[in-house]
Amino acid sequence: MRLAFILGEIASGLRRNLSMVVSVILVTFVSLTFVGAAGILQLQINQMKGYWYDRVQVAIFLCGPGSSSAGCASGPVTPDQQKAIQALLDSPAVSQYISDYHYESQAEAYQHFKEQFANSPIVDSVTPDQLPSSFRINLKDPQKYQIISETFSSRPGVETVIDQRQLLEKLFSVMNGASVVAIVIAAVMIVCAILLIGTTIRLSAFSRRRETGIMRLVGASKLVIQLPFVLEGVIAAVIGAVLASATVWAVAKFFLGDVLAQQYPDTAFISPGQALMLSPLLVGLGVVLAGTSSMLTLRRYLKV
Amino acid sequence: MIRFDNVTMVYDKKARPALDSVSIEIERGEFAFLVGPSGSGKSTFLRLVLREDRATAGAVFVAGQNVAKLSSWRVPRLRRGIGVVFQDFRLLPQKTVFANVAFAMQVIGKNRSVIRETVPEVLKTVGLEGMGHRMPHELSGGEQQRVAIARAVVNRPGILLADEPTGNLDPTTSQGIMQVLDKINQNGTTVVMATHDDDIVNSMRKRVIELGAGRVLRDEAKALYTSMMPAVRPPRLGEPAEDRHSVSSPAGAGEEEI
């Protein structure tokens, strides 16, 4: 009985305050969507880290015919130089950091290049000669890149040593920056949502002050008097959170899954299912926001 | 049932106290009028019984409990034992008569079948049999006040507090309301009624507690609105006792059409 009564009170409150309720829904929707966007970016970063950190290598590029760096002043790498580098890789001083390595010849490099840029006209203007041969090294601990770089970059026949991880780090820092921006926008919107929920509850309490006055007098408990108001805010926030979850899912499905995945087939994007894992977080956040802000408001504006 | 032990209530430290060392005891099943001019402390008395406020000094006991010592979550339980009726009825305009009375039971969690059984009974007690489907604006002032009384007693409280219940009603209608309150009193409910209406007090011949400037000026059983012994009271400025006798029609008479 009491439950039915409380539900009835909630329904009438939502109906009376419809425009305010809609605005609460929209504000929580927008703010939680930004939270969700930050979440997607973080998930994507983790996904790419997991995917790439196993694959990225330190590459020691050897001097080719067209190399112009200081180490290549004596021309393309000679077979002796190449053997010396390989010997150094096998020596215990260096090999303790290396899990494995392999040699990529100019022909192989050309092959990879053609695969990677299959759709690009640049393939036609590149010949195997222009691409350097290299040693591809997988490190046991990717943080030890500095040691490899110091050991090899001044060797004769070495053009340059590149840590592919550092290229990725740049990308990740851009993505991290984007997620910080999303969080900041989300924070501002959340403040809006809290204030708006407070105002809505206040209006609702004011328009029902006769009822609550009578409830107080006949001895209704604090819970029965306050719960309809709190739930009103919570329901609106949950609807907003569900809309935000749907948006996050749609972004993962249609933008990442259909558009970006086709453009970057070799990148692992998060799946819509993973994006959906954010939704309990969003709903929970919505409930906490609405619950606390309405309880704080009621403490001030609804005497029990 | 209600006991005030040297109760003092101060709202504003610069002004005189609203109640000044008041000691009163009202027994179970009694009918008592609380009379006195505006500002004499009648409303403060009622507020303290309901624990809307806590006394500055002294103790208020309701049904044996010191209300100041109740924790806030127990206050609703105290209020379930007290019905309240106001001068302005305070009905919910969008609800029918039945729903207005049922509201008081719904909010404390009574189940539907009990409500369906009890509400018509109570409406019959207050003389509104068969009017449960009407809306408040379709009723006369007297009928609206009967609905308010029905709502106040539907949970069978031990105490009924009435704050000027006839203040907006004409004398004939007021007499009807008094009959209802008397009937409720005879069923065992303690009734405390604050009023200015001397005709009613005089016709009922019940206990009269007269307050003035926060003090008990008189406490007589089976008394009249004005004391039979005027010498006991010091005369007050600007309020000759004779004037109050001549007022026979209370404010708000004739509003019954609204």
Coordinates of C-alpha atoms in Angstrom, one line a residue:
Chain A
M1 CA 0.0 0.0 0.0
R2 CA 2.6 2.4 1.0
L3 CA 4.7 1.5 -2.1
A4 CA 1.7 2.1 -4.3
F5 CA 1.1 5.4 -2.6
I6 CA 4.7 6.5 -3.0
L7 CA 4.7 5.5 -6.7
G8 CA 1.5 7.5 -7.2
E9 CA 3.1 10.5 -5.5
I10 CA 6.1 10.2 -7.8
A11 CA 4.0 10.0 -10.9
S12 CA 2.0 13.1 -9.9
G13 CA 5.2 15.0 -9.1
L14 CA 6.7 14.1 -12.5
R15 CA 3.6 15.1 -14.3
R16 CA 3.3 18.5 -12.5
N17 CA 6.9 19.4 -13.1
L18 CA 7.2 18.0 -16.6
S19 CA 9.3 20.7 -18.2
M20 CA 11.7 20.8 -15.3
V21 CA 12.0 17.0 -15.3
V22 CA 12.8 17.1 -19.1
S23 CA 15.5 19.6 -18.5
V24 CA 17.0 17.5 -15.7
I25 CA 17.0 14.5 -18.1
L26 CA 18.7 16.5 -20.8
V27 CA 21.4 18.0 -18.6
T28 CA 22.2 14.7 -17.0
F29 CA 22.2 13.1 -20.5
V30 CA 24.7 15.6 -21.9
S31 CA 27.0 15.6 -18.8
L32 CA 27.0 11.8 -18.6
T33 CA 27.7 11.6 -22.3
F34 CA 30.9 13.5 -21.8
V35 CA 31.8 11.3 -18.9
G36 CA 31.1 8.4 -21.3
A37 CA 33.3 9.9 -24.0
A38 CA 36.2 10.2 -21.6
G39 CA 35.5 6.6 -20.7
I40 CA 35.6 5.5 -24.3
L41 CA 38.9 7.3 -24.9
Q42 CA 40.5 5.6 -21.9
L43 CA 39.2 2.2 -22.9
Q44 CA 40.5 2.8 -26.4
I45 CA 43.9 3.8 -25.1
N46 CA 44.1 0.7 -22.9
Q47 CA 43.0 -1.4 -25.9
M48 CA 45.7 0.0 -28.1
K49 CA 48.3 -0.3 -25.5
G50 CA 47.5 -3.9 -25.0
Y51 CA 47.5 -4.5 -28.7
W52 CA 50.6 -2.5 -29.7
Y53 CA 52.9 -3.0 -26.8
D54 CA 53.2 -6.6 -27.7
R55 CA 54.0 -5.8 -31.2
V56 CA 55.9 -2.6 -31.3
Q57 CA 59.6 -2.9 -31.6
V58 CA 62.8 -1.0 -31.5
A59 CA 64.0 -0.6 -35.0
I60 CA 67.6 -0.2 -35.9
F61 CA 67.6 1.3 -39.4
L62 CA 70.8 0.6 -41.4
C63 CA 72.3 3.0 -43.9
G64 CA 71.0 2.8 -47.4
P65 CA 72.0 4.5 -50.6
G66 CA 70.0 7.6 -49.9
S67 CA 70.9 8.0 -46.2
S68 CA 72.1 11.4 -45.3
S69 CA 72.7 11.2 -41.5
A70 CA 76.1 11.6 -40.0
G71 CA 76.5 7.9 -39.2
C72 CA 76.1 7.1 -42.9
A73 CA 78.8 9.4 -44.3
S74 CA 80.7 6.4 -45.5
G75 CA 77.8 5.2 -47.7
P76 CA 75.4 2.3 -47.4
V77 CA 76.0 -0.4 -44.8
T78 CA 78.5 -3.0 -45.6
P79 CA 78.0 -6.7 -44.9
D80 CA 80.8 -6.5 -42.3
Q81 CA 79.2 -3.6 -40.5
Q82 CA 75.9 -5.5 -40.5
K83 CA 77.6 -8.6 -39.1
A84 CA 79.2 -6.5 -36.4
I85 CA 75.8 -5.2 -35.4
Q86 CA 74.3 -8.6 -35.3
A87 CA 77.2 -9.9 -33.2
L88 CA 76.6 -7.1 -30.7
L89 CA 72.9 -8.0 -30.6
D90 CA 73.9 -11.5 -29.7
S91 CA 76.5 -10.5 -27.1
P92 CA 75.4 -11.2 -23.5
A93 CA 75.7 -7.4 -22.6
V94 CA 72.8 -6.6 -25.0
S95 CA 71.0 -9.9 -25.4
Q96 CA 69.9 -9.9 -21.7
Y97 CA 67.5 -7.1 -22.6
I98 CA 66.2 -8.6 -25.8
S99 CA 63.5 -11.2 -26.1
D100 CA 64.0 -11.7 -29.8
Y101 CA 65.0 -9.9 -33.0
H102 CA 65.0 -10.4 -36.7
Y103 CA 66.5 -8.8 -39.8
E104 CA 64.3 -7.1 -42.3
S105 CA 65.9 -6.7 -45.7
Q106 CA 65.1 -4.0 -48.2
A107 CA 62.9 -6.4 -50.2
E108 CA 61.0 -7.4 -47.1
A109 CA 60.6 -3.7 -46.1
Y110 CA 59.2 -3.0 -49.6
Q111 CA 56.8 -5.9 -49.2
H112 CA 55.5 -4.5 -45.9
F113 CA 55.3 -1.1 -47.2
K114 CA 53.2 -2.2 -50.2
E115 CA 50.8 -4.0 -47.8
Q116 CA 50.4 -1.1 -45.5
F117 CA 49.8 1.5 -48.2
A118 CA 47.9 -0.8 -50.5
N119 CA 45.3 1.9 -51.4
S120 CA 47.8 4.7 -51.8
P121 CA 49.4 5.9 -55.0
I122 CA 52.6 6.4 -53.1
V123 CA 53.4 2.7 -53.6
D124 CA 54.0 3.2 -57.3
S125 CA 56.8 5.8 -56.8
V126 CA 58.7 3.8 -54.2
T127 CA 61.3 1.3 -55.1
P128 CA 63.0 -1.3 -52.7
D129 CA 66.2 0.7 -52.9
Q130 CA 64.7 3.7 -51.2
L131 CA 63.7 1.7 -48.1
P132 CA 66.3 0.9 -45.5
S133 CA 67.0 -2.5 -44.2
S134 CA 66.7 -2.9 -40.4
F135 CA 66.9 -5.0 -37.3
R136 CA 63.6 -5.3 -35.5
I137 CA 64.0 -6.0 -31.8
N138 CA 61.5 -7.0 -29.2
L139 CA 62.6 -5.9 -25.8
K140 CA 62.0 -7.8 -22.6
D141 CA 61.2 -4.6 -20.9
P142 CA 60.0 -1.8 -23.2
Q143 CA 61.3 0.8 -20.7
K144 CA 64.9 -0.2 -21.5
Y145 CA 64.8 1.3 -24.9
Q146 CA 67.5 3.9 -23.9
I147 CA 70.1 1.2 -23.5
I148 CA 69.6 -0.1 -27.1
S149 CA 69.5 3.4 -28.5
E150 CA 72.8 4.4 -26.7
T151 CA 74.6 1.2 -27.8
F152 CA 73.6 1.3 -31.4
S153 CA 73.0 4.8 -32.7
S154 CA 76.7 5.6 -33.0
R155 CA 77.7 2.4 -34.6
P156 CA 79.0 2.6 -38.2
G157 CA 76.3 1.6 -40.7
V158 CA 73.4 2.6 -38.4
E159 CA 71.3 5.4 -39.6
T160 CA 69.0 5.7 -36.7
V161 CA 67.4 3.8 -33.8
I162 CA 63.7 4.3 -33.4
D163 CA 61.4 3.3 -30.5
Q164 CA 58.0 2.8 -32.1
R165 CA 56.5 3.0 -28.6
Q166 CA 57.4 6.6 -28.4
L167 CA 55.4 7.3 -31.6
L168 CA 52.4 5.6 -29.9
E169 CA 53.0 7.6 -26.7
K170 CA 52.5 10.8 -28.6
L171 CA 49.2 9.5 -29.9
F172 CA 48.2 8.3 -26.4
S173 CA 49.0 11.7 -24.9
V174 CA 46.7 13.4 -27.5
M175 CA 44.0 11.0 -26.6
N176 CA 44.6 11.5 -22.9
G177 CA 44.4 15.3 -23.5
A178 CA 41.1 14.8 -25.3
S179 CA 39.7 12.7 -22.4
V180 CA 40.8 15.4 -19.9
V181 CA 38.9 18.0 -21.9
A182 CA 35.8 15.7 -21.9
I183 CA 36.1 15.3 -18.2
V184 CA 36.3 19.0 -17.6
I185 CA 33.2 19.6 -19.8
A186 CA 31.5 16.8 -17.9
A187 CA 32.4 18.3 -14.6
V188 CA 30.9 21.7 -15.6
M189 CA 27.8 20.0 -16.9
I190 CA 27.5 17.9 -13.7
V191 CA 27.5 21.1 -11.6
C192 CA 24.7 22.3 -13.8
A193 CA 22.9 19.0 -13.3
I194 CA 23.2 19.2 -9.5
L195 CA 22.0 22.7 -9.4
L196 CA 19.1 22.0 -11.7
I197 CA 18.1 18.9 -9.8
G198 CA 18.1 20.9 -6.6
T199 CA 15.9 23.6 -8.1
T200 CA 13.5 21.1 -9.5
I201 CA 13.1 19.3 -6.2
R202 CA 12.6 22.7 -4.5
L203 CA 9.8 23.6 -6.9
S204 CA 8.3 20.2 -6.5
A205 CA 8.4 20.5 -2.7
F206 CA 6.9 24.0 -2.9
S207 CA 4.0 22.9 -5.2
R208 CA 3.2 20.1 -2.9
R209 CA 3.6 21.8 0.5
R210 CA 0.0 21.3 1.4
E211 CA 0.3 17.6 1.1
T212 CA 3.6 17.4 2.9
G213 CA 2.2 19.6 5.7
I214 CA -0.7 17.2 6.2
M215 CA 1.6 14.2 6.0
R216 CA 3.7 15.7 8.7
L217 CA 0.7 16.3 10.9
V218 CA -0.8 12.9 10.6
G219 CA 2.6 11.4 11.4
A220 CA 3.9 10.1 8.1
S221 CA 7.5 9.0 8.5
K222 CA 10.4 11.1 7.1
L223 CA 11.0 8.4 4.5
V224 CA 7.4 8.5 3.1
I225 CA 7.4 12.3 2.9
Q226 CA 10.9 12.6 1.3
L227 CA 11.3 9.5 -0.8
P228 CA 8.9 10.6 -3.6
F229 CA 11.0 13.8 -4.1
V230 CA 14.3 12.0 -4.0
L231 CA 13.0 9.3 -6.4
E232 CA 11.7 11.9 -8.8
G233 CA 15.2 13.4 -9.2
V234 CA 16.7 9.9 -9.4
I235 CA 14.3 8.7 -12.0
A236 CA 15.0 11.7 -14.2
A237 CA 18.7 11.3 -13.8
V238 CA 18.5 7.6 -14.6
I239 CA 16.6 8.3 -17.8
G240 CA 19.4 10.8 -18.7
A241 CA 22.1 8.2 -17.9
V242 CA 20.3 5.6 -20.0
L243 CA 20.2 8.0 -22.9
A244 CA 23.9 8.7 -22.4
S245 CA 24.7 5.0 -22.3
A246 CA 22.8 4.6 -25.6
T247 CA 24.8 7.4 -27.1
V248 CA 28.1 6.0 -26.0
W249 CA 27.1 2.6 -27.4
A250 CA 26.1 4.2 -30.7
V251 CA 29.4 6.0 -31.0
A252 CA 31.3 2.7 -30.4
K253 CA 29.1 0.9 -32.9
F254 CA 28.7 3.3 -35.7
F255 CA 31.6 5.7 -35.5
L256 CA 34.4 3.4 -34.2
G257 CA 33.0 0.1 -35.5
D258 CA 31.8 1.1 -38.9
V259 CA 33.6 4.3 -40.0
L260 CA 37.0 4.3 -38.3
A261 CA 37.5 0.5 -38.4
Q262 CA 37.2 0.6 -42.1
Q263 CA 39.6 3.5 -42.5
Y264 CA 42.2 1.9 -40.1
P265 CA 41.8 -1.8 -40.4
D266 CA 45.0 -2.5 -38.6
T267 CA 43.9 -0.7 -35.4
A268 CA 42.0 -2.5 -32.7
F269 CA 39.0 -0.4 -31.7
I270 CA 36.9 -1.1 -28.7
S271 CA 33.7 -3.1 -29.4
P272 CA 30.2 -1.7 -28.7
G273 CA 29.9 -4.3 -25.9
Q274 CA 33.0 -2.9 -24.2
A275 CA 31.4 0.6 -24.5
L276 CA 28.3 -0.7 -22.9
M277 CA 30.3 -1.7 -19.8
L278 CA 30.5 2.0 -19.1
S279 CA 26.7 2.2 -18.6
P280 CA 26.5 0.9 -15.0
L281 CA 29.1 3.5 -14.2
L282 CA 27.0 6.3 -15.9
V283 CA 23.7 5.1 -14.3
G284 CA 25.4 4.8 -10.9
L285 CA 26.9 8.3 -11.2
G286 CA 23.5 9.7 -12.2
V287 CA 21.8 8.1 -9.2
V288 CA 24.4 9.4 -6.8
L289 CA 24.3 12.9 -8.2
A290 CA 20.5 13.1 -8.1
G291 CA 20.2 11.4 -4.8
T292 CA 22.7 13.6 -2.9
S293 CA 21.6 16.8 -4.5
S294 CA 17.9 16.2 -3.8
M295 CA 18.6 15.1 -0.2
L296 CA 20.6 18.2 0.4
T297 CA 17.8 20.3 -1.0
L298 CA 15.2 18.6 1.0
R299 CA 17.1 19.0 4.2
R300 CA 16.8 22.8 3.6
Y301 CA 13.5 23.2 2.0
L302 CA 11.2 20.4 3.3
K303 CA 10.7 20.5 7.0
V304 CA 9.8 17.1 8.4
Chain B
M1 CA -2.7 13.0 28.8
I2 CA -1.1 16.4 28.3
R3 CA 1.0 17.9 31.0
F4 CA 3.0 21.2 31.0
D5 CA 5.6 21.5 33.8
N6 CA 6.7 25.1 34.2
V7 CA 7.0 25.5 30.5
T8 CA 8.6 28.7 29.1
M9 CA 8.9 29.3 25.4
V10 CA 11.0 32.2 24.1
Y11 CA 11.1 32.9 20.4
D12 CA 12.9 36.2 20.6
K13 CA 15.1 37.0 23.5
K14 CA 14.2 40.7 23.3
A15 CA 10.5 40.2 23.5
R16 CA 8.5 38.7 26.3
P17 CA 8.2 34.9 26.3
A18 CA 5.3 33.4 24.4
L19 CA 4.7 31.1 27.3
D20 CA 5.9 32.0 30.8
S21 CA 6.2 29.2 33.4
V22 CA 2.9 27.5 32.4
S23 CA 1.8 24.4 34.3
I24 CA -1.3 22.7 33.1
E25 CA -2.5 19.1 33.2
I26 CA -5.3 17.9 30.9
E27 CA -6.6 14.4 31.7
R28 CA -7.4 11.6 29.3
G29 CA -10.9 12.1 27.9
E30 CA -11.2 15.7 28.9
F31 CA -12.6 18.5 26.8
A32 CA -10.7 21.8 27.4
F33 CA -11.1 25.2 25.8
L34 CA -8.0 27.4 25.5
V35 CA -9.0 31.0 25.4
G36 CA -7.3 34.3 25.3
P37 CA -6.5 37.1 22.9
S38 CA -4.2 36.8 20.0
G39 CA -0.6 36.5 21.2
S40 CA -1.6 35.0 24.5
G41 CA 0.2 31.8 23.7
K42 CA -2.6 29.5 22.5
S43 CA -0.9 28.5 19.3
T44 CA 2.5 28.1 21.0
F45 CA 0.7 25.7 23.4
L46 CA -0.5 23.6 20.5
R47 CA 2.8 23.7 18.7
L48 CA 4.6 22.4 21.8
V49 CA 2.2 19.5 22.1
L50 CA 2.8 18.6 18.5
R51 CA 6.6 19.1 19.0
E52 CA 6.7 21.6 16.2
D53 CA 8.9 23.5 18.7
R54 CA 10.8 22.5 21.8
A55 CA 10.2 24.4 25.0
T56 CA 13.0 26.8 26.1
A57 CA 12.5 25.6 29.7
G58 CA 10.3 23.2 31.5
A59 CA 8.9 19.9 30.2
V60 CA 5.9 19.0 28.0
F61 CA 4.5 15.5 28.5
V62 CA 2.2 13.9 26.0
A63 CA 0.8 10.5 26.8
G64 CA 3.5 10.1 29.5
Q65 CA 6.4 11.0 27.2
N66 CA 8.6 14.0 27.5
V67 CA 8.3 15.2 23.9
A68 CA 11.5 17.2 24.0
K69 CA 13.4 14.0 24.6
L70 CA 11.9 12.2 21.6
S71 CA 14.5 11.5 18.9
S72 CA 13.4 13.0 15.6
W73 CA 12.5 9.7 14.0
R74 CA 10.0 9.0 16.8
V75 CA 8.2 12.3 16.3
P76 CA 5.9 10.9 13.6
R77 CA 4.8 8.2 16.1
L78 CA 3.8 11.0 18.5
R79 CA 1.9 12.8 15.9
R80 CA 0.0 9.7 14.9
G81 CA -1.5 9.9 18.3
I82 CA -2.7 13.5 17.8
G83 CA -5.3 14.8 15.4
V84 CA -5.2 18.5 14.4
V85 CA -7.9 20.7 12.9
F86 CA -7.4 24.2 11.7
Q87 CA -9.4 27.3 11.1
D88 CA -8.7 27.2 7.3
F89 CA -9.5 23.4 7.0
R90 CA -6.4 22.6 4.9
L91 CA -8.1 20.1 2.6
L92 CA -6.4 19.0 -0.6
P93 CA -8.4 20.6 -3.4
Q94 CA -7.7 18.0 -6.1
K95 CA -8.9 15.1 -4.0
T96 CA -12.4 14.0 -3.2
V97 CA -13.7 14.0 0.4
F98 CA -13.0 10.2 0.6
A99 CA -9.5 10.7 -0.8
N100 CA -8.8 13.5 1.6
V101 CA -9.7 11.4 4.6
A102 CA -8.0 8.3 3.1
F103 CA -4.8 10.3 2.6
A104 CA -4.2 10.4 6.3
M105 CA -4.3 6.6 6.4
Q106 CA -2.3 6.0 3.2
V107 CA 0.7 8.0 4.3
I108 CA 1.1 5.9 7.5
G109 CA 0.8 2.7 5.5
K110 CA -2.7 1.4 6.3
N111 CA -3.8 -1.1 3.8
R112 CA -6.5 -0.6 1.3
S113 CA -9.2 -2.8 2.7
V114 CA -8.9 -1.1 6.2
I115 CA -9.2 2.3 4.5
R116 CA -12.3 1.3 2.5
E117 CA -13.9 0.2 5.7
T118 CA -12.9 3.0 8.0
V119 CA -13.3 6.1 6.0
P120 CA -17.1 5.8 5.4
E121 CA -17.5 5.1 9.1
V122 CA -15.7 8.2 10.1
L123 CA -17.6 10.3 7.5
K124 CA -20.7 9.0 9.1
T125 CA -19.5 10.1 12.6
V126 CA -18.9 13.7 11.3
G127 CA -22.3 13.8 9.5
L128 CA -21.1 13.5 5.9
E129 CA -22.5 10.1 5.1
G130 CA -22.6 9.4 1.4
M131 CA -20.6 12.5 0.5
G132 CA -17.3 10.8 -0.1
H133 CA -17.3 11.4 -3.9
R134 CA -17.7 15.2 -3.6
M135 CA -14.9 17.6 -4.1
P136 CA -14.0 20.1 -1.4
H137 CA -15.1 23.2 -3.4
E138 CA -18.5 21.6 -3.8
L139 CA -19.0 21.7 0.0
S140 CA -20.0 24.5 2.4
G141 CA -17.5 25.7 5.0
G142 CA -19.1 23.7 7.7
E143 CA -18.9 20.6 5.6
Q144 CA -15.3 21.2 4.7
Q145 CA -14.5 21.5 8.4
R146 CA -16.2 18.2 9.0
V147 CA -14.0 16.6 6.4
A148 CA -11.0 18.1 8.2
I149 CA -12.2 16.7 11.5
A150 CA -12.8 13.3 9.9
R151 CA -9.2 13.4 8.5
A152 CA -7.9 14.3 12.0
V153 CA -9.6 11.4 13.8
V154 CA -9.5 8.7 11.2
N155 CA -6.4 7.2 12.7
R156 CA -8.1 7.2 16.1
P157 CA -5.8 9.5 17.9
G158 CA -6.0 9.9 21.7
I159 CA -5.8 13.7 21.4
L160 CA -7.6 16.1 19.1
L161 CA -6.2 19.6 18.9
A162 CA -8.4 22.2 17.3
D163 CA -7.1 25.6 16.5
E164 CA -10.0 28.0 16.1
P165 CA -12.1 25.4 14.2
T166 CA -15.1 27.6 14.0
G167 CA -13.2 30.8 13.2
N168 CA -14.4 30.8 9.6
L169 CA -18.0 29.6 10.3
D170 CA -21.3 31.2 11.2
P171 CA -22.8 30.5 14.7
T172 CA -25.3 27.9 13.5
T173 CA -22.7 26.0 11.6
S174 CA -20.3 26.3 14.5
Q175 CA -22.8 24.7 16.8
G176 CA -22.9 21.7 14.4
I177 CA -19.1 21.4 14.5
M178 CA -19.2 21.5 18.3
Q179 CA -21.6 18.7 18.3
V180 CA -19.2 16.6 16.2
L181 CA -16.3 17.5 18.5
D182 CA -18.4 16.6 21.6
K183 CA -19.3 13.3 20.0
I184 CA -15.6 12.6 19.4
N185 CA -14.8 13.6 23.0
Q186 CA -17.5 11.2 24.3
N187 CA -15.9 8.4 22.3
G188 CA -12.9 8.9 24.6
T189 CA -10.7 11.3 22.7
T190 CA -9.1 14.2 24.6
V191 CA -10.1 17.4 22.9
V192 CA -8.2 20.7 23.3
M193 CA -9.7 23.6 21.4
A194 CA -8.3 27.1 21.1
T195 CA -10.9 29.6 20.4
H196 CA -12.2 33.2 20.5
D197 CA -15.8 32.2 20.2
D198 CA -17.5 33.1 23.5
D199 CA -20.9 31.8 22.5
I200 CA -19.5 28.4 21.9
V201 CA -17.5 28.3 25.1
N202 CA -20.6 29.5 27.0
S203 CA -22.9 26.9 25.5
M204 CA -20.6 24.0 26.1
R205 CA -19.8 24.5 29.8
K206 CA -16.5 22.7 29.7
R207 CA -13.1 23.3 31.3
V208 CA -11.7 26.7 30.3
I209 CA -8.0 27.6 30.4
E210 CA -7.5 31.3 29.9
L211 CA -4.1 32.5 28.7
G212 CA -2.9 36.0 28.7
A213 CA 0.6 37.3 27.8
G214 CA 1.9 33.8 28.1
R215 CA 0.5 33.0 31.6
V216 CA -2.4 31.0 32.8
L217 CA -4.9 33.6 34.0
R218 CA -7.7 31.2 34.9
D219 CA -8.4 27.4 34.8
E220 CA -12.0 26.6 35.7
A221 CA -14.1 23.5 35.2
K222 CA -17.5 23.9 33.5
A223 CA -16.8 27.6 33.0
L224 CA -17.8 30.4 30.8
Y225 CA -15.7 32.4 28.3
T226 CA -15.3 35.3 30.7
S227 CA -14.6 34.6 34.4
M228 CA -17.5 34.9 36.8
M229 CA -14.9 36.5 39.1
P230 CA -13.6 39.5 37.2
A231 CA -11.7 40.8 40.2
V232 CA -9.1 38.0 39.8
R233 CA -7.9 39.5 36.5
P234 CA -6.1 42.8 36.2
P235 CA -7.7 44.9 33.6
R236 CA -5.6 45.4 30.4
L237 CA -5.2 48.5 28.4
G238 CA -7.1 48.9 25.2
E239 CA -9.2 45.8 25.7
P240 CA -12.2 46.5 27.9
A241 CA -13.8 43.2 29.0
E242 CA -17.3 44.4 28.0
D243 CA -16.4 44.6 24.4
R244 CA -15.6 41.0 24.1
H245 CA -19.0 40.0 25.4
S246 CA -20.8 41.9 22.7
V247 CA -19.1 40.1 19.8
S248 CA -21.6 37.5 18.9
S249 CA -20.8 36.9 15.3
P250 CA -17.3 35.6 14.7
A251 CA -15.2 36.7 11.8
G252 CA -15.8 34.9 8.6
A253 CA -19.6 34.4 9.1
G254 CA -21.4 34.3 5.8
E255 CA -18.5 32.8 3.9
E256 CA -20.3 29.6 3.6
E257 CA -21.2 30.1 0.0
I258 CA -17.6 30.0 -1.1

